[in-house]
Coordinates of C-alpha atoms and ligand atoms in Angstrom, one line a residue:
M1 CA 9.3 29.6 -17.1
K2 CA 11.4 29.5 -20.2
E3 CA 14.9 29.8 -18.9
F4 CA 16.5 28.4 -15.7
K5 CA 20.1 29.6 -16.0
G6 CA 21.1 32.1 -13.3
K7 CA 17.7 32.0 -11.7
N8 CA 16.7 31.1 -8.1
C9 CA 14.8 28.1 -6.8
F10 CA 13.4 27.3 -3.4
L11 CA 12.6 23.6 -3.0
T12 CA 11.1 21.6 -0.2
G13 CA 11.7 17.9 0.5
A14 CA 14.9 17.9 -1.5
A15 CA 16.8 15.2 0.4
S16 CA 15.2 12.3 -1.4
G17 CA 13.2 11.1 -4.4
I18 CA 11.5 13.6 -6.7
G19 CA 12.9 16.5 -4.7
R20 CA 16.5 15.3 -5.0
S21 CA 16.0 14.7 -8.8
F22 CA 14.5 18.2 -9.1
A23 CA 17.6 19.7 -7.3
L24 CA 20.1 18.0 -9.5
A25 CA 18.3 18.5 -12.8
L26 CA 17.8 22.3 -12.1
A27 CA 21.4 22.7 -11.0
K28 CA 22.4 21.0 -14.3
R29 CA 20.4 23.7 -16.0
G30 CA 22.3 26.5 -14.2
M31 CA 19.8 27.3 -11.5
N32 CA 20.9 28.5 -8.0
L33 CA 19.2 26.5 -5.3
F34 CA 17.9 26.9 -1.8
I35 CA 17.1 23.3 -0.8
T36 CA 15.3 22.3 2.4
D37 CA 14.1 19.1 4.2
I38 CA 13.9 17.6 7.7
N39 CA 16.4 14.9 6.7
M40 CA 19.6 17.0 7.0
E41 CA 22.0 14.1 6.3
G42 CA 20.3 13.4 2.9
L43 CA 20.1 17.1 2.2
E44 CA 23.8 17.7 2.7
K45 CA 24.5 14.9 0.2
V46 CA 22.3 16.5 -2.4
K47 CA 23.9 19.9 -1.7
V48 CA 27.4 18.4 -2.4
E49 CA 26.1 16.7 -5.6
A50 CA 24.3 19.9 -6.9
E51 CA 27.3 22.1 -6.2
K52 CA 29.4 20.0 -8.6
R53 CA 27.2 21.5 -11.3
G54 CA 28.8 24.9 -10.6
V55 CA 25.8 26.7 -9.1
K56 CA 25.1 28.4 -5.7
V57 CA 23.5 25.9 -3.4
F58 CA 22.2 26.6 0.2
A59 CA 20.7 23.9 2.4
S60 CA 18.5 24.6 5.4
K61 CA 16.3 22.6 7.7
C62 CA 12.6 23.4 7.1
D63 CA 9.8 21.3 8.5
V64 CA 7.0 22.3 6.1
S65 CA 4.3 21.7 8.6
K66 CA 5.7 24.5 10.8
Y67 CA 5.2 28.1 9.7
E68 CA 8.1 29.4 11.7
D69 CA 10.4 27.1 9.8
F70 CA 9.0 28.4 6.5
E71 CA 9.3 32.0 7.5
N72 CA 12.9 31.6 8.7
S73 CA 13.9 29.7 5.5
A74 CA 12.2 32.3 3.3
N75 CA 14.1 35.1 5.1
E76 CA 17.4 33.3 4.7
F77 CA 16.6 32.6 1.0
H78 CA 15.9 36.3 0.3
E79 CA 19.1 37.3 2.1
K80 CA 21.3 34.8 0.3
L81 CA 19.7 34.6 -3.2
G82 CA 17.4 37.6 -3.6
E83 CA 14.0 37.0 -5.3
V84 CA 12.4 33.6 -6.0
D85 CA 11.9 32.6 -9.6
L86 CA 10.8 29.0 -9.0
L87 CA 9.1 27.9 -5.8
I88 CA 8.7 24.1 -5.7
N89 CA 6.4 22.7 -2.9
N90 CA 7.4 19.1 -3.1
A91 CA 7.7 17.7 0.4
G92 CA 5.0 15.2 1.3
I93 CA 4.2 12.0 3.2
G94 CA 1.7 9.2 2.9
I95 CA 0.5 7.2 5.9
G96 CA -1.4 4.1 5.0
G97 CA -4.3 2.5 6.7
R98 CA -7.8 1.2 6.0
I99 CA -10.7 3.6 5.9
D100 CA -12.0 2.4 9.3
D101 CA -8.6 2.1 11.0
I102 CA -6.9 5.4 10.3
I103 CA -6.3 7.2 13.6
L104 CA -7.0 11.0 13.9
E105 CA -3.3 11.8 14.6
D106 CA -2.4 10.3 11.2
W107 CA -5.0 12.4 9.5
K108 CA -3.5 15.5 11.2
K109 CA 0.1 14.6 10.4
V110 CA -0.6 14.1 6.7
I111 CA -2.8 17.2 6.3
D112 CA -0.2 19.3 8.3
T113 CA 2.6 18.1 6.0
N114 CA 1.0 17.9 2.6
L115 CA -1.6 20.7 2.7
W116 CA -0.4 23.2 5.3
S117 CA 3.0 23.2 3.6
I118 CA 1.4 24.8 0.6
I119 CA -0.4 27.4 2.7
H120 CA 2.8 28.2 4.7
S121 CA 4.8 28.5 1.4
I122 CA 2.3 30.9 -0.1
K123 CA 2.1 33.0 3.0
A124 CA 5.9 33.2 3.2
F125 CA 6.7 33.8 -0.5
L126 CA 3.7 35.2 -2.4
P127 CA 3.7 38.8 -1.1
R128 CA 7.2 39.4 -2.6
M129 CA 6.3 37.6 -5.8
L130 CA 3.3 39.8 -6.2
K131 CA 5.3 42.9 -5.6
R132 CA 7.7 41.9 -8.3
G133 CA 5.0 40.5 -10.6
S134 CA 7.0 37.4 -11.5
G135 CA 7.8 33.8 -10.5
H136 CA 6.5 30.3 -10.9
I137 CA 4.9 28.2 -8.2
V138 CA 5.0 24.5 -8.6
S139 CA 3.2 22.2 -6.2
V140 CA 3.6 18.4 -6.2
A141 CA 0.2 16.7 -5.9
S142 CA -0.5 13.2 -7.1
G143 CA -2.7 11.1 -9.3
A144 CA -4.5 10.5 -6.0
G145 CA -5.4 14.2 -6.2
I146 CA -7.4 14.1 -9.4
I147 CA -9.0 10.6 -9.4
G148 CA -10.6 9.3 -6.2
S149 CA -8.6 6.1 -5.6
A150 CA -7.8 3.7 -2.8
E151 CA -6.7 4.4 0.7
P152 CA -4.8 6.2 2.2
L153 CA -7.6 8.7 2.7
P154 CA -5.7 11.6 4.4
Y155 CA -3.2 11.5 1.5
I156 CA -6.0 11.7 -1.1
A157 CA -7.8 14.5 0.7
S158 CA -4.5 16.5 1.0
K159 CA -3.7 16.0 -2.7
F160 CA -7.2 16.9 -4.0
A161 CA -6.8 20.1 -1.9
I162 CA -3.4 20.9 -3.5
V163 CA -5.0 20.5 -7.0
G164 CA -7.9 22.8 -6.1
L165 CA -5.6 25.4 -4.7
S166 CA -3.3 25.3 -7.7
E167 CA -6.3 25.8 -10.1
T168 CA -7.3 28.8 -8.1
F169 CA -3.8 30.2 -7.9
Y170 CA -3.5 29.8 -11.7
G171 CA -6.7 31.7 -12.3
R172 CA -5.9 34.5 -9.8
L173 CA -2.1 34.9 -10.4
R174 CA -1.6 34.2 -14.1
N175 CA -2.5 37.8 -15.1
L176 CA -0.4 39.2 -12.3
G177 CA 2.8 37.7 -13.9
I178 CA 3.0 34.6 -11.8
N179 CA 2.8 31.1 -13.3
V180 CA 1.4 28.1 -11.5
S181 CA 1.8 24.4 -12.1
V182 CA 0.6 21.3 -10.3
V183 CA 2.7 18.2 -10.8
V184 CA 0.7 15.0 -10.9
P185 CA 3.0 12.0 -10.3
A186 CA 1.7 8.6 -11.1
I187 CA 4.0 5.9 -9.6
I188 CA 7.6 7.0 -9.0
I189 CA 10.1 4.7 -7.4
T190 CA 11.1 6.6 -4.2
N191 CA 11.4 6.2 -0.5
I192 CA 7.8 7.2 0.0
W193 CA 6.9 3.6 -0.8
K194 CA 9.2 2.1 1.8
P195 CA 7.1 0.7 4.7
D196 CA 9.1 2.5 7.3
T197 CA 8.6 5.9 5.6
T198 CA 5.0 5.2 4.8
N199 CA 4.4 4.2 8.3
F200 CA 1.5 1.8 7.4
E201 CA -1.1 1.3 10.1
Y202 CA -1.8 -2.4 9.9
P203 CA -5.4 -3.5 10.7
P204 CA -5.2 -4.3 14.4
K205 CA -6.7 -7.8 14.3
L206 CA -4.5 -8.8 11.4
L207 CA -1.4 -7.5 13.3
K208 CA -2.4 -9.4 16.4
D209 CA -2.9 -12.7 14.5
F210 CA 0.2 -12.6 12.2
G211 CA 2.7 -10.1 13.7
K212 CA 4.5 -7.2 12.1
E213 CA 7.3 -9.2 10.5
K214 CA 4.9 -11.3 8.4
L215 CA 2.8 -8.3 7.5
D216 CA 5.9 -6.3 6.5
E217 CA 6.7 -9.2 4.1
V218 CA 3.1 -9.4 2.7
Y219 CA 2.7 -5.6 2.2
G220 CA 6.3 -5.3 1.1
T221 CA 5.9 -7.7 -1.8
M222 CA 2.6 -6.1 -2.7
T223 CA 4.4 -2.7 -3.0
E224 CA 7.1 -4.3 -5.1
E225 CA 4.3 -5.5 -7.5
I226 CA 2.9 -1.9 -7.7
L227 CA 6.4 -0.4 -8.3
K228 CA 6.8 -2.6 -11.4
A229 CA 4.7 0.0 -13.1
G230 CA 6.8 2.8 -11.7
I231 CA 9.4 5.1 -13.3
S232 CA 12.6 6.6 -11.8
P233 CA 12.4 10.1 -10.2
D234 CA 15.0 11.3 -12.7
L235 CA 12.9 10.4 -15.6
A236 CA 9.7 11.8 -14.0
V237 CA 11.5 15.1 -13.2
K238 CA 12.7 15.4 -16.8
R239 CA 9.0 15.2 -17.9
Y240 CA 8.0 17.7 -15.1
I241 CA 10.6 20.2 -16.3
R242 CA 9.3 20.0 -19.8
G243 CA 5.8 20.9 -18.6
I244 CA 7.1 23.7 -16.3
K245 CA 9.0 25.2 -19.2
K246 CA 5.8 25.4 -21.2
D247 CA 4.0 27.0 -18.2
Y248 CA 1.4 24.2 -18.2
L249 CA -1.0 24.2 -15.2
Y250 CA -1.2 20.4 -15.1
V251 CA 2.1 18.5 -15.5
F252 CA 1.8 14.7 -15.8
D253 CA 4.4 12.0 -16.2
N254 CA 1.7 9.5 -17.4
Q255 CA -0.6 10.2 -20.3
G256 CA -3.2 7.9 -18.9
Y257 CA -4.5 10.7 -16.7
Y258 CA -5.7 12.7 -19.8
Q259 CA -8.1 9.8 -20.7
L260 CA -9.3 9.5 -17.1
L261 CA -10.0 13.2 -16.8
A262 CA -11.8 13.2 -20.2
M263 CA -13.9 10.2 -19.1
K264 CA -14.8 12.1 -15.9
G265 CA -16.1 15.1 -17.9
N266 CA -17.5 13.4 -21.0
E267 CA -18.8 10.1 -19.6
P268 CA -19.8 10.6 -16.0
R269 CA -21.7 7.3 -15.7
Q270 CA -18.8 5.4 -17.1
F271 CA -16.5 7.3 -14.6
E272 CA -18.7 6.3 -11.7
N273 CA -18.5 2.6 -12.8
F274 CA -14.7 3.0 -13.2
L275 CA -14.3 4.2 -9.6
V276 CA -16.2 1.2 -8.3
E277 CA -14.5 -1.3 -10.6
M278 CA -11.1 0.1 -9.7
Q279 CA -11.8 -0.6 -6.0
E280 CA -13.1 -4.1 -6.8
N281 CA -10.0 -4.9 -8.8
R282 CA -7.8 -3.7 -6.1
I283 CA -9.5 -5.8 -3.4
N284 CA -9.4 -8.9 -5.7
G285 CA -5.7 -8.3 -6.3
M286 CA -5.1 -7.9 -2.6
R287 CA -7.1 -11.0 -1.7
D288 CA -5.1 -13.1 -4.2
H289 CA -1.8 -11.7 -2.8
F290 CA -2.8 -12.5 0.8
H291 CA -3.9 -16.0 -0.2
K292 CA -0.5 -16.6 -1.7
H293 CA 1.0 -15.8 1.7
G294 CA -1.3 -18.1 3.5
I295 CA -3.7 -15.4 4.9
N296 CA -7.4 -15.6 4.4
I297 CA -7.9 -11.9 4.2
E298 CA -11.7 -12.2 3.9
D299 CA -11.8 -13.0 7.7
Y300 CA -10.4 -9.5 8.3
M301 CA -12.5 -7.4 5.9
Ligands
NAD1 N1 6.7 8.5 -5.4 C1 5.4 8.5 -5.9 O1 5.0 7.5 -6.5 C2 4.6 9.7 -5.7 C3 3.3 9.7 -6.4 C4 2.5 10.8 -6.2 C5 2.9 11.9 -5.5 N2 4.1 11.9 -4.9 C6 4.5 13.1 -4.2 O2 5.8 13.5 -4.5 C7 6.4 14.3 -3.5 C8 7.8 13.8 -3.2 O3 7.7 12.5 -2.7 P1 8.8 11.3 -3.1 O4 8.1 10.3 -3.8 O5 10.0 11.9 -3.7 O6 9.1 10.7 -1.6 P2 10.4 10.7 -0.7 O7 9.9 10.1 0.6 O8 11.5 10.1 -1.4 O9 10.7 12.3 -0.5 C9 10.0 13.1 0.3 C10 10.9 14.1 1.0 O10 10.1 14.9 1.8 C11 10.7 15.1 3.1 N3 9.7 15.4 4.1 C12 8.8 14.6 4.7 N4 8.1 15.3 5.7 C13 8.6 16.6 5.7 C14 8.4 17.7 6.4 N5 7.5 17.8 7.4 N6 9.1 18.9 6.1 C15 10.0 18.8 5.2 N7 10.4 17.8 4.4 C16 9.7 16.6 4.7 C17 11.4 13.7 3.4 O11 12.4 13.8 4.3 C18 11.9 13.4 2.0 O12 13.2 13.8 1.8 C19 5.4 14.1 -2.3 O13 4.6 15.3 -2.2 C20 4.6 12.9 -2.7 O14 3.3 12.9 -2.1 C21 5.0 10.8 -5.0

């Protein structure tokens, strides 16, 4: 997608973080927007900010896990703005929890939001894009969707699926005039990392012995440590727009992923060791962190 000015974008999860930054950056480049989210208060604020850039902005409630919402929003989009030039599937959630503690409802919630959203989006928008023979589909995956990493497992499963679908869409749609990109964020400082949003399922025995307040403090400071390696959503989106403009399939904000993917292909034994070492380092780091807070985490592993 070479030019944004005067074109139309449909965007999910626009009330916060990466979605908000996408909305404002695209408005700045002259793109008309149809922004959606379940957080209407946040969405209205983004609408007001984006309108200041002199473009048309429509905001609508769309729970991406529900097809009826997607269908209604797509119909409204087509009525208000016409055809879609840029379709950004950004909304996503992460629910934390250890491999043996994650409840089935959380698996379902994450897959419904992160993966079914892409299926709903394609179902609602692709037929008209195919008829027209143009458009660009961008789905926001994660580094957790190209390298098997730590928990949360439902998140990883959903993001690997988004990457697989995006590769397939690329192969099947590219020669039909439709571009496809998959955005692979590394660590971006947004609300998804806030414990209340992430809705972390604490290990039950740990929760019983130390209480929620203490665990919020321990996990909160652990997250702060991780976020020291993060970047702002505005900077990340600047990098994503650069990749989208070049019609790249994979769009990264962190060059380190190129090396990891190369290792996966060229040095599979080394990659296997890397996966194990990464987990060990993570567990060691977590152990040290809990010790600092007076908790002997070994008793709970
Ligand atoms: N922040 C990171 O470090 C990071 C890393 C990798 C991938 N990602 C991905 O980036 C995307 C954006 O996340 P973010 O970091 O900006 O988080 P965020 O929490 O700031 O924003 C996510 C937005 O999605 C919305 N949302 C949640 N469930 C929804 C639903 N069912 N329907 C519609 N909207 C819904 C939220 O209300 C929120 O506005 C997500 O897909 C996330 O998985 C983020």
